[in-house]
Short mmCIF file of C-alpha atoms in Angstrom, two decimals:
data_model
loop_
_atom_site.label_atom_id
_atom_site.label_comp_id
_atom_site.label_asym_id
_atom_site.label_seq_id
_atom_site.Cartn_x
_atom_site.Cartn_y
_atom_site.Cartn_z
CA MET A 1 -24.44 -96.34 -43.29
CA VAL A 2 -25.51 -93.74 -41.20
CA GLY A 3 -25.77 -95.59 -37.93
CA ALA A 4 -22.55 -97.29 -38.55
CA THR A 5 -20.90 -93.66 -39.08
CA TYR A 6 -22.57 -92.28 -35.81
CA VAL A 7 -21.30 -95.75 -33.82
CA THR A 8 -17.70 -95.17 -35.00
CA ARG A 9 -17.66 -91.38 -34.36
CA GLU A 10 -19.09 -91.96 -30.60
CA VAL A 11 -16.60 -94.78 -30.03
CA ALA A 12 -13.81 -92.47 -31.49
CA LYS A 13 -14.92 -89.81 -29.07
CA ILE A 14 -15.37 -92.06 -26.09
CA TRP A 15 -11.97 -93.71 -26.78
CA ARG A 16 -10.26 -89.99 -27.27
CA ARG A 17 -11.98 -88.76 -24.05
CA GLY A 18 -10.84 -92.13 -22.06
CA VAL A 19 -6.75 -91.58 -23.31
CA MET A 20 -7.02 -88.02 -22.47
CA GLU A 21 -8.43 -88.79 -18.80
CA LEU A 22 -6.17 -91.37 -18.20
CA ALA A 23 -3.33 -88.74 -19.08
CA VAL A 24 -4.53 -86.31 -16.48
CA GLU A 25 -5.43 -89.03 -13.91
CA TRP A 26 -1.93 -90.85 -14.23
CA ALA A 27 -0.21 -87.72 -13.67
CA LEU A 28 -2.29 -86.82 -10.60
CA ALA A 29 -1.81 -90.41 -9.34
CA VAL A 30 1.87 -90.06 -9.57
CA GLU A 31 2.13 -87.05 -8.00
CA ASN A 32 0.28 -88.43 -5.15
CA TRP A 33 1.69 -92.10 -5.31
CA LYS A 34 2.92 -92.10 -1.66
CA LEU A 35 -0.74 -91.33 -0.32
CA ILE A 36 -2.27 -93.73 -2.85
CA VAL A 37 0.13 -96.73 -2.05
CA GLY A 38 0.35 -96.09 1.49
CA GLY A 39 -3.45 -96.16 1.92
CA LEU A 40 -3.28 -99.38 0.16
CA VAL A 41 -0.68 -101.13 1.94
CA PHE A 42 -2.33 -100.13 5.15
CA GLN A 43 -5.11 -102.12 4.16
CA TYR A 44 -3.33 -105.22 4.67
CA VAL A 45 -1.70 -103.92 8.05
CA HIS A 46 -5.29 -103.28 9.14
CA GLY A 47 -5.78 -107.00 8.17
CA VAL A 48 -2.56 -108.20 10.16
CA GLY A 49 -4.21 -106.42 13.23
CA ALA A 50 -7.74 -107.96 12.89
CA ARG A 51 -5.60 -111.35 12.75
CA ILE A 52 -3.92 -110.47 15.82
CA ALA A 53 -7.08 -109.67 17.48
CA HIS A 54 -8.46 -112.76 16.38
CA TYR A 55 -5.38 -114.77 18.51
CA GLN A 56 -6.15 -112.56 21.56
CA HIS A 57 -10.09 -113.49 21.25
CA HIS A 58 -11.86 -115.16 24.27
CA PRO A 59 -15.06 -116.45 23.67
CA GLY A 60 -17.76 -115.54 26.46
CA PRO A 61 -21.37 -114.66 27.24
CA LEU A 62 -22.83 -112.19 24.69
CA LEU A 63 -23.14 -108.78 26.09
CA HIS A 64 -26.47 -107.37 26.42
CA ASP A 65 -27.24 -105.56 23.26
CA VAL A 66 -30.57 -103.44 22.61
CA GLY A 67 -30.05 -104.25 18.65
CA PHE A 68 -30.38 -108.20 19.50
CA GLU A 69 -33.31 -107.57 21.66
CA TYR A 70 -35.28 -106.00 19.37
CA LEU A 71 -34.00 -106.77 16.11
CA PRO A 72 -35.36 -110.21 14.87
CA GLU A 73 -32.37 -112.29 14.16
CA LEU A 74 -31.37 -113.49 10.66
CA GLY A 75 -29.62 -116.48 11.73
CA GLU A 76 -26.64 -118.30 10.01
CA ALA A 77 -28.82 -119.23 6.84
CA ASN A 78 -29.44 -115.70 6.56
CA ALA A 79 -26.22 -113.92 7.71
CA HIS A 80 -25.06 -113.76 3.89
CA LEU A 81 -27.58 -110.75 3.46
CA SER A 82 -25.44 -108.09 5.01
CA GLU A 83 -22.26 -109.26 2.72
CA THR A 84 -24.38 -109.04 -0.15
CA LEU A 85 -25.41 -105.57 0.46
CA PHE A 86 -22.09 -104.77 1.44
CA THR A 87 -20.54 -106.16 -1.76
CA VAL A 88 -23.39 -104.24 -3.95
CA ILE A 89 -22.27 -100.77 -2.11
CA PHE A 90 -18.71 -101.47 -2.53
CA VAL A 91 -18.94 -102.41 -6.69
CA ALA A 92 -21.41 -99.96 -6.94
CA PHE A 93 -18.97 -97.11 -5.71
CA VAL A 94 -15.67 -98.16 -7.27
CA LEU A 95 -17.56 -98.00 -10.59
CA TRP A 96 -18.91 -94.61 -10.08
CA SER A 97 -15.50 -93.41 -9.01
CA PHE A 98 -14.31 -94.17 -12.55
CA HIS A 99 -17.13 -93.21 -14.49
CA PRO A 100 -15.61 -89.89 -15.39
CA PHE A 101 -13.33 -91.80 -17.80
CA LEU A 102 -16.37 -92.50 -20.11
CA MET A 103 -19.11 -89.87 -19.00
CA TYR A 104 -19.48 -86.01 -20.14
CA ASN A 105 -20.14 -84.71 -16.59
CA LYS A 106 -16.78 -84.00 -14.91
CA ARG A 107 -16.80 -82.99 -11.46
CA PHE A 108 -14.08 -84.52 -9.94
CA TYR A 109 -10.93 -86.50 -10.78
CA THR A 110 -10.55 -89.93 -9.42
CA ALA A 111 -7.16 -90.07 -8.33
CA LEU A 112 -7.89 -87.23 -5.69
CA LEU A 113 -11.26 -88.78 -4.70
CA TRP A 114 -9.27 -91.89 -4.18
CA VAL A 115 -6.67 -90.14 -2.10
CA ARG A 116 -9.43 -88.96 0.01
CA VAL A 117 -11.12 -92.12 0.42
CA LEU A 118 -7.90 -93.76 1.42
CA MET A 119 -6.87 -91.14 3.93
CA CYS A 120 -10.46 -91.43 5.62
CA LEU A 121 -9.94 -95.27 5.52
CA VAL A 122 -6.65 -95.12 7.18
CA ILE A 123 -7.49 -92.97 10.12
CA CYS A 124 -10.47 -94.55 10.80
CA GLN A 125 -8.74 -97.96 10.83
CA LEU A 126 -6.06 -96.57 13.14
CA MET A 127 -8.73 -95.54 15.55
CA ARG A 128 -10.15 -98.78 15.09
CA MET A 129 -7.10 -100.96 15.92
CA SER A 130 -6.48 -98.76 18.56
CA SER A 131 -9.79 -100.17 20.07
CA PHE A 132 -9.66 -103.78 19.43
CA MET A 133 -6.21 -104.46 20.23
CA VAL A 134 -6.40 -103.40 23.76
CA THR A 135 -10.00 -104.72 24.66
CA GLN A 136 -11.23 -107.93 23.24
CA LEU A 137 -15.06 -108.28 23.61
CA PRO A 138 -16.68 -111.63 23.28
CA GLY A 139 -17.70 -111.88 19.76
CA PRO A 140 -21.45 -112.16 18.86
CA ASN A 141 -20.72 -113.70 15.77
CA TYR A 142 -22.10 -117.58 15.40
CA HIS A 143 -18.60 -118.61 14.75
CA CYS A 144 -16.97 -116.84 17.32
CA HIS A 145 -19.10 -118.60 20.17
CA ALA A 146 -17.49 -120.99 22.69
CA GLY A 147 -17.20 -124.38 21.46
CA GLN A 148 -16.98 -123.05 17.81
CA PRO A 149 -13.84 -124.55 16.12
CA MET A 150 -12.98 -120.95 14.58
CA ALA A 151 -13.88 -118.85 18.18
CA THR A 152 -10.16 -119.12 18.98
CA LEU A 153 -6.81 -119.60 17.06
CA PRO A 154 -3.75 -121.66 18.37
CA PRO A 155 -0.90 -119.92 19.25
CA PRO A 156 0.61 -119.67 15.96
CA GLY A 157 3.66 -121.62 14.77
CA SER A 158 5.82 -119.09 12.84
CA VAL A 159 5.29 -115.41 12.07
CA TRP A 160 4.08 -116.43 8.75
CA GLU A 161 0.69 -117.51 10.03
CA VAL A 162 0.20 -114.13 11.17
CA LEU A 163 1.36 -112.03 8.21
CA LEU A 164 -0.34 -114.22 5.44
CA LEU A 165 -3.82 -113.64 7.02
CA ASN A 166 -4.94 -117.09 5.55
CA PHE A 167 -7.37 -114.79 3.02
CA PRO A 168 -9.77 -114.87 2.51
CA TYR A 169 -11.28 -117.56 5.24
CA GLY A 170 -9.40 -115.91 8.16
CA VAL A 171 -11.08 -112.55 7.39
CA ILE A 172 -14.34 -113.96 7.07
CA TYR A 173 -14.15 -116.07 9.76
CA GLY A 174 -12.20 -113.29 11.99
CA CYS A 175 -13.08 -112.73 15.88
CA GLY A 176 -12.45 -109.81 18.11
CA ASP A 177 -12.03 -107.17 15.74
CA LEU A 178 -15.41 -105.20 16.88
CA ILE A 179 -15.33 -101.67 18.13
CA PHE A 180 -16.01 -100.53 15.60
CA SER A 181 -17.58 -101.95 12.23
CA SER A 182 -15.11 -102.31 9.43
CA HIS A 183 -17.75 -102.94 7.15
CA MET A 184 -19.63 -99.64 8.33
CA THR A 185 -16.76 -97.70 8.02
CA PHE A 186 -16.13 -98.38 4.33
CA ALA A 187 -19.61 -98.01 3.33
CA LEU A 188 -20.04 -94.64 5.04
CA THR A 189 -16.73 -93.46 3.87
CA PHE A 190 -18.20 -94.15 0.24
CA PHE A 191 -21.52 -92.59 1.25
CA HIS A 192 -19.88 -89.39 2.37
CA ALA A 193 -17.92 -89.35 -0.91
CA TYR A 194 -20.85 -89.63 -3.00
CA ASN A 195 -22.91 -87.40 -1.02
CA LYS A 196 -20.54 -84.75 -1.48
CA TYR A 197 -19.02 -85.42 -5.33
CA GLY A 198 -22.15 -87.13 -6.50
CA THR A 199 -24.67 -85.56 -8.88
CA ARG A 200 -27.86 -87.76 -8.75
CA ARG A 201 -30.26 -86.77 -5.41
CA TRP A 202 -32.05 -89.90 -5.89
CA ILE A 203 -28.90 -92.00 -5.48
CA LYS A 204 -27.94 -90.08 -2.46
CA VAL A 205 -31.15 -90.98 -1.06
CA VAL A 206 -31.23 -94.54 -1.84
CA ALA A 207 -27.41 -94.45 -0.59
CA PHE A 208 -28.81 -93.28 2.89
CA PHE A 209 -31.43 -95.74 3.26
CA SER A 210 -28.83 -98.63 2.37
CA MET A 211 -26.58 -97.35 4.86
CA ILE A 212 -29.19 -97.87 7.54
CA VAL A 213 -30.49 -100.98 6.26
CA LEU A 214 -26.96 -102.43 6.19
CA SER A 215 -26.35 -101.39 9.80
CA LEU A 216 -29.42 -102.85 10.83
CA LEU A 217 -28.73 -106.42 8.61
CA ILE A 218 -25.15 -106.46 10.59
CA ILE A 219 -26.44 -106.14 13.93
CA ALA A 220 -29.38 -108.60 12.91
CA SER A 221 -26.78 -111.01 11.74
CA HIS A 222 -25.20 -110.74 15.03
CA LYS A 223 -21.69 -109.97 13.09
CA HIS A 224 -21.58 -106.94 15.57
CA TYR A 225 -23.14 -105.22 18.55
CA SER A 226 -25.12 -101.82 18.22
CA VAL A 227 -22.12 -99.96 19.60
CA ASP A 228 -19.97 -100.89 16.94
CA ILE A 229 -22.47 -99.56 14.31
CA VAL A 230 -23.11 -96.66 16.24
CA VAL A 231 -19.52 -95.58 17.02
CA ALA A 232 -19.09 -96.06 13.15
CA TRP A 233 -21.71 -93.40 12.29
CA PHE A 234 -19.95 -90.82 14.34
CA VAL A 235 -16.52 -91.48 13.70
CA VAL A 236 -16.49 -91.79 9.70
CA TYR A 237 -18.66 -88.48 9.44
CA PHE A 238 -16.08 -86.34 11.21
CA VAL A 239 -12.84 -87.97 9.74
CA PHE A 240 -13.84 -87.57 6.36
CA PHE A 241 -14.86 -83.93 6.43
CA TYR A 242 -11.75 -83.48 8.23
CA VAL A 243 -9.52 -85.17 5.73
CA ASP A 244 -11.39 -83.50 2.90
CA ARG A 245 -10.58 -79.86 4.61
CA ARG A 246 -7.11 -80.47 5.31
CA LEU A 247 -6.17 -81.70 1.80
CA ALA A 248 -8.10 -78.98 0.38
CA GLU A 249 -6.00 -76.71 2.47
CA ALA A 250 -3.01 -78.40 1.74
CA GLY A 251 -3.69 -77.20 -1.93
CA MET A 252 -4.36 -80.73 -3.43
CA SER A 253 -7.86 -79.30 -4.80
CA GLU A 254 -9.84 -76.11 -5.57
CA ARG A 255 -13.59 -76.30 -5.14
CA VAL A 256 -14.98 -75.07 -8.65
CA PRO A 257 -18.48 -73.82 -8.69
CA THR A 258 -20.65 -75.54 -11.25
CA SER A 259 -24.31 -75.86 -11.88
CA ASN A 260 -24.75 -79.17 -9.66
CA GLY A 261 -22.35 -78.15 -6.78
CA PRO A 262 -18.66 -78.06 -5.86
CA SER A 263 -16.34 -80.43 -7.98
CA LEU A 264 -12.85 -81.89 -6.65
CA LEU A 265 -10.27 -80.31 -9.35
CA PRO A 266 -6.55 -79.77 -8.80
CA MET A 267 -4.93 -76.17 -8.10
CA ASN A 268 -3.89 -75.70 -11.85
CA GLY A 269 -7.45 -76.12 -12.93
CA LYS A 270 -7.99 -72.28 -12.91
CA ALA A 271 -12.09 -71.74 -13.56
CA GLY A 272 -13.26 -70.02 -16.51
CA LYS A 273 -16.24 -67.59 -16.33
CA ASP A 274 -18.56 -70.69 -16.81
CA GLY A 275 -17.27 -72.04 -13.76
CA ARG A 276 -15.49 -74.86 -15.64
CA SER A 277 -11.54 -75.23 -15.34
CA LYS A 278 -9.41 -75.61 -18.63
CA GLU A 279 -8.90 -79.11 -17.92
CA GLU A 280 -12.56 -79.80 -17.28
CA LYS A 281 -13.76 -78.48 -20.79
CA SER A 282 -10.93 -80.25 -22.75
CA LEU A 283 -11.81 -83.34 -21.13
CA ASN A 284 -15.45 -82.91 -22.04
CA GLY A 285 -14.73 -81.83 -25.57
CA ILE A 286 -15.51 -78.52 -25.14
CA THR A 287 -13.67 -76.01 -27.34
CA ASP A 288 -12.73 -72.00 -25.38
CA ASN A 289 -15.81 -70.75 -27.39
CA GLY A 290 -18.25 -72.87 -25.49
CA SER A 291 -18.84 -75.41 -28.39
CA VAL A 292 -18.64 -78.65 -28.16
CA GLU A 293 -16.20 -80.36 -30.10
CA LEU A 294 -17.03 -83.72 -31.91
#
């Protein structure tokens, strides 16, 4: 009986927290809907750009690459290893970004975090498109070699063939959209976001080594040249912190000191003596006198 009462009380607390969190997050999402929707729509625009690059791709001899020379080639049979690791990173970050709906360690608002992530992706993808749209390198991936059926695409019969992207087959087997790596753009953006707003040091260490392993796997599977990976590391680093700083200067967030470092909170969340905002206390079930509300 006592156990059932405890479970019922905990479920009620989680439900109440989820409802309160959703109300706050929804308000922030509505306030910044143009940035969020624009960032999501641009993912499709980027896909169209990669599709056009495939039409322009001309297979040829592979460029000399230090990574290809010194890393053991995985081959087509093991090319899925990089995709598997990328999927794990992607899913893990998405789940973590929504954990404030359930966990009592509020340090950021999910809506504001995703605004930063999407703006970083958009800028990086604009740079990426401006690179591969003007210069197409011979694709190193196995299906991009001369003589392979997907190495070149016949001229489109209509504009819809370009706009529909042939998803997901056309995305997985694309060629020509090289400098710089899209997979590393996403992964490094997620890494920098967690590195700044996450709390677990061991996860940050694991995430860093995951970035290195993913970089090596992409090169070893011949999905990108080494330069695609190197450029991604530099570009994403500078773009993420540029976006984060500019959005903070624009008044979208306020740095509220906590025992674990900075948090990502909106300007109307004034910090109290303990360094936590009223919104944060409310969402964590903490009253003004410091007691925890059950």
